[in-house]
């Protein structure tokens, strides 16, 4: 890991934007060393079985933009049939047009009946479907002392980021279980391990996604379905307006390349984590949790 280990002044920490704080700055601010994760030991993440990364039929929710689009491009290049799905058909169409053979379907993961219909449709159109990326997500800033009466932001965030993947997984799992090899990849976030205080519901949903993914993996351990988690650090996308132009966030191509390199390992780790997110992943384990929350929030 590229960590200078040099303590930062409070002023320089506060100048960094929260989610965008470089790993090195966060490490220094929370008293971690260059040995983070090495002294305490990283979690045992290796799989026992290799996986096949070509010749699959792959659904990627939120595949028209950002991280989903980057993953869709890479899976397409690896020789998979890729279907991207989200709410905006025009955005999906623009992406699919760049990759011959890529398919699109509209989907709102917040709509329980719509998800059931979508699952029936995709299985009928693409019976070989065997890989699902639960990638769609939204992030909202919330002041808990001044919320909308209907809690619209909190409600939408839970429905999109947590209930959506749970209901899509439930709808597709019986089909995935019929395949010789099937894969579910859930996107959580580094902020599921250390919350960014101004985004409370977002971080709660991502902590929930991590926990749900662990249980899913264990419940499916004796089946042909393998379960992975992607927990990105801050990446240059339009998850929040303007984020894609913030130089402190990880460039999208670099994030996709590092994530795919993890996925291509034989066997791959169950958590596909880029180097930059380990500082958050291990904060609690290394006794830096409170300092990490303060550092992220202080910089927000
Ligand atoms: N970028 C980061 O810094 C970062 C860090 C950690 C985790 N993540 C996670 O990575 C995932 C991808 O985010 P991103 O950064 O690539 O941002 P993004 O470009 O905004 O992608 C989010 C995607 O989700 C889709 N989506 C949103 N609501 C949906 C719904 N109700 N039903 C179906 N699709 C929906 C959007 O498409 P439509 O608007 O067309 O529906 C969009 O394509 C998210 O889960 C996010 O939480 C991102």
Coordinates of C-alpha atoms and ligand atoms in Angstrom, one line a residue:
X1 CA 0.0 0.0 0.0
X2 CA 1.3 3.4 -0.8
X3 CA 1.1 5.2 2.5
X4 CA 3.6 7.9 3.5
X5 CA 2.8 7.5 7.2
X6 CA 3.4 11.2 7.8
X7 CA 1.0 12.9 10.2
X8 CA -1.2 15.6 8.6
X9 CA -2.1 18.9 10.2
X10 CA -5.7 19.3 11.3
X11 CA -6.0 22.1 8.7
X12 CA -4.9 19.8 5.9
X13 CA -7.3 17.1 7.0
X14 CA -10.2 19.6 7.1
X15 CA -9.3 20.8 3.6
X16 CA -9.8 17.3 2.2
X17 CA -13.4 16.5 1.3
X18 CA -14.8 13.6 3.3
X19 CA -15.4 10.7 1.0
X20 CA -12.6 11.9 -1.2
X21 CA -10.1 11.9 1.5
X22 CA -7.1 10.0 0.2
X23 CA -6.4 6.7 2.0
X24 CA -3.0 8.0 3.1
X25 CA -4.6 11.1 4.7
X26 CA -7.2 9.1 6.5
X27 CA -4.6 6.6 7.8
X28 CA -2.5 9.4 9.1
X29 CA -5.5 11.2 10.7
X30 CA -6.6 8.0 12.5
X31 CA -3.2 7.0 13.7
X32 CA -2.9 4.0 11.4
X33 CA 0.5 2.9 10.0
X34 CA 1.7 1.7 6.7
X35 CA 1.3 -1.8 8.1
X36 CA -2.5 -1.4 8.4
X37 CA -4.1 -4.8 7.7
X38 CA -0.8 -6.5 7.7
X39 CA -0.1 -6.5 11.4
X40 CA -3.7 -7.4 12.3
X41 CA -4.1 -9.8 9.4
X42 CA -6.6 -9.2 6.6
X43 CA -9.8 -11.3 6.7
X44 CA -9.6 -14.7 5.2
X45 CA -11.3 -14.0 1.9
X46 CA -10.0 -16.6 -0.5
X47 CA -12.5 -18.9 -2.2
X48 CA -11.9 -22.6 -2.6
X49 CA -13.3 -22.8 -6.1
X50 CA -12.2 -20.9 -9.2
X51 CA -14.8 -19.2 -11.3
X52 CA -15.4 -18.8 -15.0
X53 CA -15.3 -15.2 -16.2
X54 CA -16.3 -15.6 -19.8
X55 CA -19.2 -17.3 -21.6
X56 CA -21.6 -16.1 -18.9
X57 CA -24.9 -14.2 -19.3
X58 CA -24.6 -11.2 -17.0
X59 CA -27.1 -8.8 -15.6
X60 CA -25.7 -5.5 -14.2
X61 CA -28.2 -3.1 -12.5
X62 CA -27.2 0.5 -12.9
X63 CA -25.1 -0.7 -15.8
X64 CA -25.6 2.5 -17.9
X65 CA -23.4 4.8 -15.9
X66 CA -20.4 5.0 -13.6
X67 CA -19.1 1.8 -11.9
X68 CA -21.9 -0.4 -13.4
X69 CA -21.0 0.8 -16.9
X70 CA -17.3 0.2 -16.3
X71 CA -18.1 -3.4 -15.1
X72 CA -20.4 -3.9 -18.1
X73 CA -17.7 -2.9 -20.5
X74 CA -15.1 -5.2 -18.9
X75 CA -17.5 -8.2 -18.7
X76 CA -18.5 -7.6 -22.4
X77 CA -14.8 -7.6 -23.4
X78 CA -14.3 -10.8 -21.5
X79 CA -16.8 -12.5 -23.8
X80 CA -19.9 -12.5 -21.7
X81 CA -23.5 -11.6 -22.8
X82 CA -24.2 -8.5 -20.8
X83 CA -27.6 -7.0 -20.0
X84 CA -27.7 -3.6 -18.3
X85 CA -30.8 -2.4 -16.4
X86 CA -31.9 0.7 -14.7
X87 CA -34.8 3.3 -14.9
X88 CA -33.6 5.6 -17.7
X89 CA -33.9 3.8 -21.1
X90 CA -32.0 6.6 -23.0
X91 CA -29.0 6.3 -20.7
X92 CA -29.0 2.5 -21.1
X93 CA -29.4 2.8 -24.8
X94 CA -26.4 5.2 -25.1
X95 CA -24.2 2.8 -23.3
X96 CA -25.4 -0.4 -25.1
X97 CA -24.9 1.3 -28.4
X98 CA -21.2 1.4 -27.7
X99 CA -20.9 -2.3 -27.2
X100 CA -22.3 -4.5 -30.0
X101 CA -24.5 -7.2 -28.5
X102 CA -25.0 -5.6 -25.2
X103 CA -28.7 -5.7 -24.2
X104 CA -30.8 -3.3 -22.0
X105 CA -33.9 -3.6 -19.9
X106 CA -35.6 -1.0 -17.8
X107 CA -36.0 -1.7 -14.1
X108 CA -36.8 0.2 -11.0
X109 CA -35.5 -1.9 -8.1
X110 CA -37.8 0.0 -5.7
X111 CA -40.9 -1.5 -7.2
X112 CA -41.7 -5.0 -5.8
X113 CA -44.2 -6.0 -8.5
X114 CA -41.9 -4.5 -11.2
X115 CA -39.0 -6.5 -10.0
X116 CA -41.0 -9.7 -10.1
X117 CA -42.1 -8.9 -13.7
X118 CA -38.5 -8.0 -14.6
X119 CA -37.2 -11.3 -13.3
X120 CA -39.8 -13.3 -15.2
X121 CA -39.0 -11.3 -18.4
X122 CA -35.2 -11.6 -18.2
X123 CA -35.4 -15.3 -17.5
X124 CA -37.6 -15.8 -20.5
X125 CA -35.5 -13.6 -22.8
X126 CA -32.1 -14.8 -21.5
X127 CA -32.6 -18.3 -20.0
X128 CA -28.8 -18.7 -19.7
X129 CA -28.6 -15.8 -17.2
X130 CA -26.2 -16.9 -14.5
X131 CA -24.4 -13.8 -13.1
X132 CA -26.1 -10.8 -11.3
X133 CA -24.4 -7.6 -10.3
X134 CA -26.6 -5.7 -7.7
X135 CA -24.9 -2.4 -8.4
X136 CA -27.7 0.2 -8.7
X137 CA -27.6 2.8 -5.9
X138 CA -28.3 6.4 -4.8
X139 CA -26.7 8.7 -2.3
X140 CA -28.5 11.5 -0.5
X141 CA -27.2 14.1 2.0
X142 CA -29.5 14.2 5.0
X143 CA -29.8 16.6 8.0
X144 CA -31.5 14.4 10.6
X145 CA -32.6 17.6 12.5
X146 CA -34.4 18.9 9.4
X147 CA -36.0 16.0 7.5
X148 CA -38.9 15.9 5.0
X149 CA -42.1 14.9 6.7
X150 CA -42.4 11.8 4.5
X151 CA -38.7 10.9 4.9
X152 CA -38.5 10.7 1.1
X153 CA -34.7 10.6 0.9
X154 CA -34.3 8.0 3.6
X155 CA -37.2 5.9 2.2
X156 CA -35.8 6.0 -1.4
X157 CA -32.3 5.2 -0.2
X158 CA -33.4 2.1 1.7
X159 CA -35.6 0.9 -1.2
X160 CA -32.9 1.4 -3.8
X161 CA -29.8 0.4 -2.0
X162 CA -31.0 -2.4 0.3
X163 CA -34.5 -3.6 -0.3
X164 CA -33.9 -3.4 -4.1
X165 CA -31.0 -5.9 -4.2
X166 CA -32.7 -8.1 -1.6
X167 CA -35.9 -8.4 -3.7
X168 CA -34.0 -8.8 -7.0
X169 CA -31.8 -11.5 -5.5
X170 CA -34.9 -13.3 -4.1
X171 CA -36.6 -13.1 -7.5
X172 CA -33.6 -14.5 -9.4
X173 CA -32.1 -17.0 -6.9
X174 CA -34.3 -20.0 -7.8
X175 CA -33.2 -19.5 -11.5
X176 CA -29.6 -19.0 -10.5
X177 CA -29.7 -22.2 -8.5
X178 CA -30.5 -24.2 -11.6
X179 CA -27.1 -23.2 -13.2
X180 CA -23.9 -25.2 -13.1
X181 CA -22.1 -22.0 -12.0
X182 CA -23.8 -18.8 -10.9
X183 CA -22.5 -15.7 -9.3
X184 CA -24.0 -12.8 -7.4
X185 CA -21.9 -9.6 -6.9
X186 CA -23.3 -7.1 -4.4
X187 CA -22.0 -3.5 -4.3
X188 CA -21.7 -2.1 -0.8
X189 CA -19.3 0.8 0.0
X190 CA -16.3 1.6 2.2
X191 CA -18.8 3.8 3.9
X192 CA -20.6 0.7 5.1
X193 CA -17.6 0.2 7.4
X194 CA -17.0 3.8 8.5
X195 CA -20.1 6.1 8.1
X196 CA -19.8 9.5 6.6
X197 CA -22.1 11.3 9.0
X198 CA -23.9 13.6 6.5
X199 CA -25.1 10.6 4.5
X200 CA -26.6 8.5 7.4
X201 CA -29.2 6.4 5.6
X202 CA -26.8 5.7 2.7
X203 CA -24.1 4.4 5.0
X204 CA -26.7 2.3 6.9
X205 CA -27.9 0.7 3.7
X206 CA -24.3 -0.1 2.7
X207 CA -23.5 -1.7 6.1
X208 CA -26.7 -3.7 5.6
X209 CA -25.6 -4.8 2.2
X210 CA -22.3 -6.0 3.6
X211 CA -24.1 -8.0 6.3
X212 CA -26.7 -9.4 4.0
X213 CA -24.0 -10.5 1.5
X214 CA -22.1 -12.4 4.2
X215 CA -25.3 -14.3 5.2
X216 CA -26.2 -14.9 1.5
X217 CA -22.7 -16.3 0.9
X218 CA -22.9 -18.6 3.9
X219 CA -26.4 -19.8 3.1
X220 CA -25.3 -20.6 -0.5
X221 CA -21.9 -22.1 0.4
X222 CA -22.9 -25.6 -0.5
X223 CA -24.7 -24.7 -3.7
X224 CA -23.3 -23.7 -7.2
X225 CA -23.9 -19.9 -6.5
X226 CA -20.8 -17.9 -5.5
X227 CA -21.3 -14.6 -3.7
X228 CA -18.9 -11.6 -4.0
X229 CA -18.9 -8.1 -2.6
X230 CA -17.5 -4.9 -4.1
X231 CA -17.0 -2.2 -1.5
X232 CA -15.7 0.9 -3.4
X233 CA -13.9 3.9 -1.9
X234 CA -14.8 7.3 -3.3
X235 CA -14.7 6.9 -7.1
X236 CA -15.1 9.5 -9.8
X237 CA -18.7 9.0 -10.9
X238 CA -21.9 11.1 -10.8
X239 CA -23.3 9.3 -7.7
X240 CA -23.3 12.8 -6.2
X241 CA -23.3 15.8 -8.7
X242 CA -19.8 16.9 -9.5
X243 CA -18.0 13.9 -8.0
X244 CA -16.7 12.7 -11.3
X245 CA -14.5 15.9 -11.5
X246 CA -13.1 15.7 -8.0
X247 CA -9.4 14.9 -8.3
X248 CA -9.4 13.4 -4.7
X249 CA -11.7 10.5 -5.8
X250 CA -10.3 7.4 -7.4
X251 CA -10.4 7.6 -11.2
X252 CA -13.1 5.3 -12.5
X253 CA -10.9 3.4 -15.0
X254 CA -8.3 2.7 -12.3
X255 CA -11.0 1.5 -9.9
X256 CA -12.5 -0.9 -12.5
X257 CA -9.1 -2.2 -13.5
X258 CA -8.1 -3.0 -9.9
X259 CA -11.5 -4.5 -9.1
X260 CA -11.4 -6.7 -12.2
X261 CA -7.8 -7.8 -11.3
X262 CA -9.2 -9.0 -8.0
X263 CA -12.0 -10.9 -9.8
X264 CA -9.5 -12.5 -12.2
X265 CA -7.5 -14.1 -9.4
X266 CA -7.7 -17.8 -9.3
X267 CA -9.6 -18.2 -7.0
X268 CA -10.8 -14.6 -6.4
X269 CA -11.3 -13.2 -2.9
X270 CA -14.9 -13.0 -1.9
X271 CA -14.5 -9.3 -1.2
X272 CA -13.2 -7.5 -4.3
X273 CA -11.5 -4.6 -2.5
X274 CA -9.1 -2.1 -4.1
X275 CA -6.1 -1.1 -2.1
X276 CA -7.6 2.3 -1.3
X277 CA -10.6 1.0 0.7
X278 CA -8.7 -1.2 3.2
X279 CA -8.2 1.8 5.5
X280 CA -12.0 1.9 6.0
X281 CA -12.5 -1.9 5.9
X282 CA -10.1 -2.5 8.8
X283 CA -10.8 0.6 10.8
X284 CA -12.8 -1.1 13.5
X285 CA -10.6 -4.2 13.6
X286 CA -7.5 -2.0 14.1
X287 CA -9.1 0.2 16.9
X288 CA -9.3 3.3 14.6
X289 CA -13.1 3.3 14.2
X290 CA -14.0 6.4 16.2
X291 CA -11.0 8.4 14.9
X292 CA -12.0 7.4 11.3
X293 CA -15.6 8.6 11.8
X294 CA -14.3 11.9 13.3
X295 CA -11.8 12.3 10.4
X296 CA -14.3 11.7 7.7
X297 CA -17.0 13.9 9.3
X298 CA -14.6 16.6 10.3
X299 CA -13.6 16.9 6.7
X300 CA -17.1 16.8 5.4
Ligands
LIG1 N1 -18.8 6.3 -6.8 C1 -18.5 6.1 -5.5 O1 -17.8 6.9 -4.9 C2 -19.1 4.9 -4.8 C3 -18.5 4.5 -3.6 C4 -19.0 3.4 -2.9 C5 -20.1 2.7 -3.4 N2 -20.6 3.1 -4.6 C6 -21.8 2.3 -5.1 O2 -21.5 2.0 -6.4 C7 -22.8 1.8 -7.1 C8 -22.8 2.5 -8.4 O3 -22.7 3.9 -8.2 P1 -21.9 4.9 -9.2 O4 -20.9 5.5 -8.3 O5 -21.5 4.2 -10.4 O6 -23.0 6.0 -9.4 P2 -24.0 6.2 -10.7 O7 -23.3 6.4 -11.9 O8 -25.0 7.3 -10.2 O9 -24.8 4.8 -10.8 C9 -25.9 4.5 -10.1 C10 -26.8 3.7 -11.1 O10 -27.9 3.2 -10.4 C11 -29.1 3.3 -11.2 N3 -30.2 3.4 -10.3 C12 -30.5 4.3 -9.4 N4 -31.7 4.1 -8.8 C13 -32.2 3.0 -9.4 C14 -33.4 2.3 -9.3 N5 -34.4 2.6 -8.4 N6 -33.6 1.2 -10.0 C15 -32.7 0.8 -10.9 N7 -31.5 1.4 -11.1 C16 -31.3 2.5 -10.4 C17 -28.9 4.6 -12.0 O11 -29.5 4.5 -13.3 P3 -31.0 5.2 -13.5 O12 -30.9 6.6 -12.9 O13 -31.2 5.1 -15.0 O14 -31.9 4.3 -12.7 C18 -27.3 4.6 -12.2 O15 -27.0 3.9 -13.4 C19 -23.9 2.3 -6.1 O16 -24.4 1.2 -5.4 C20 -23.1 3.1 -5.2 O17 -23.7 3.3 -3.9 C21 -20.1 4.2 -5.3

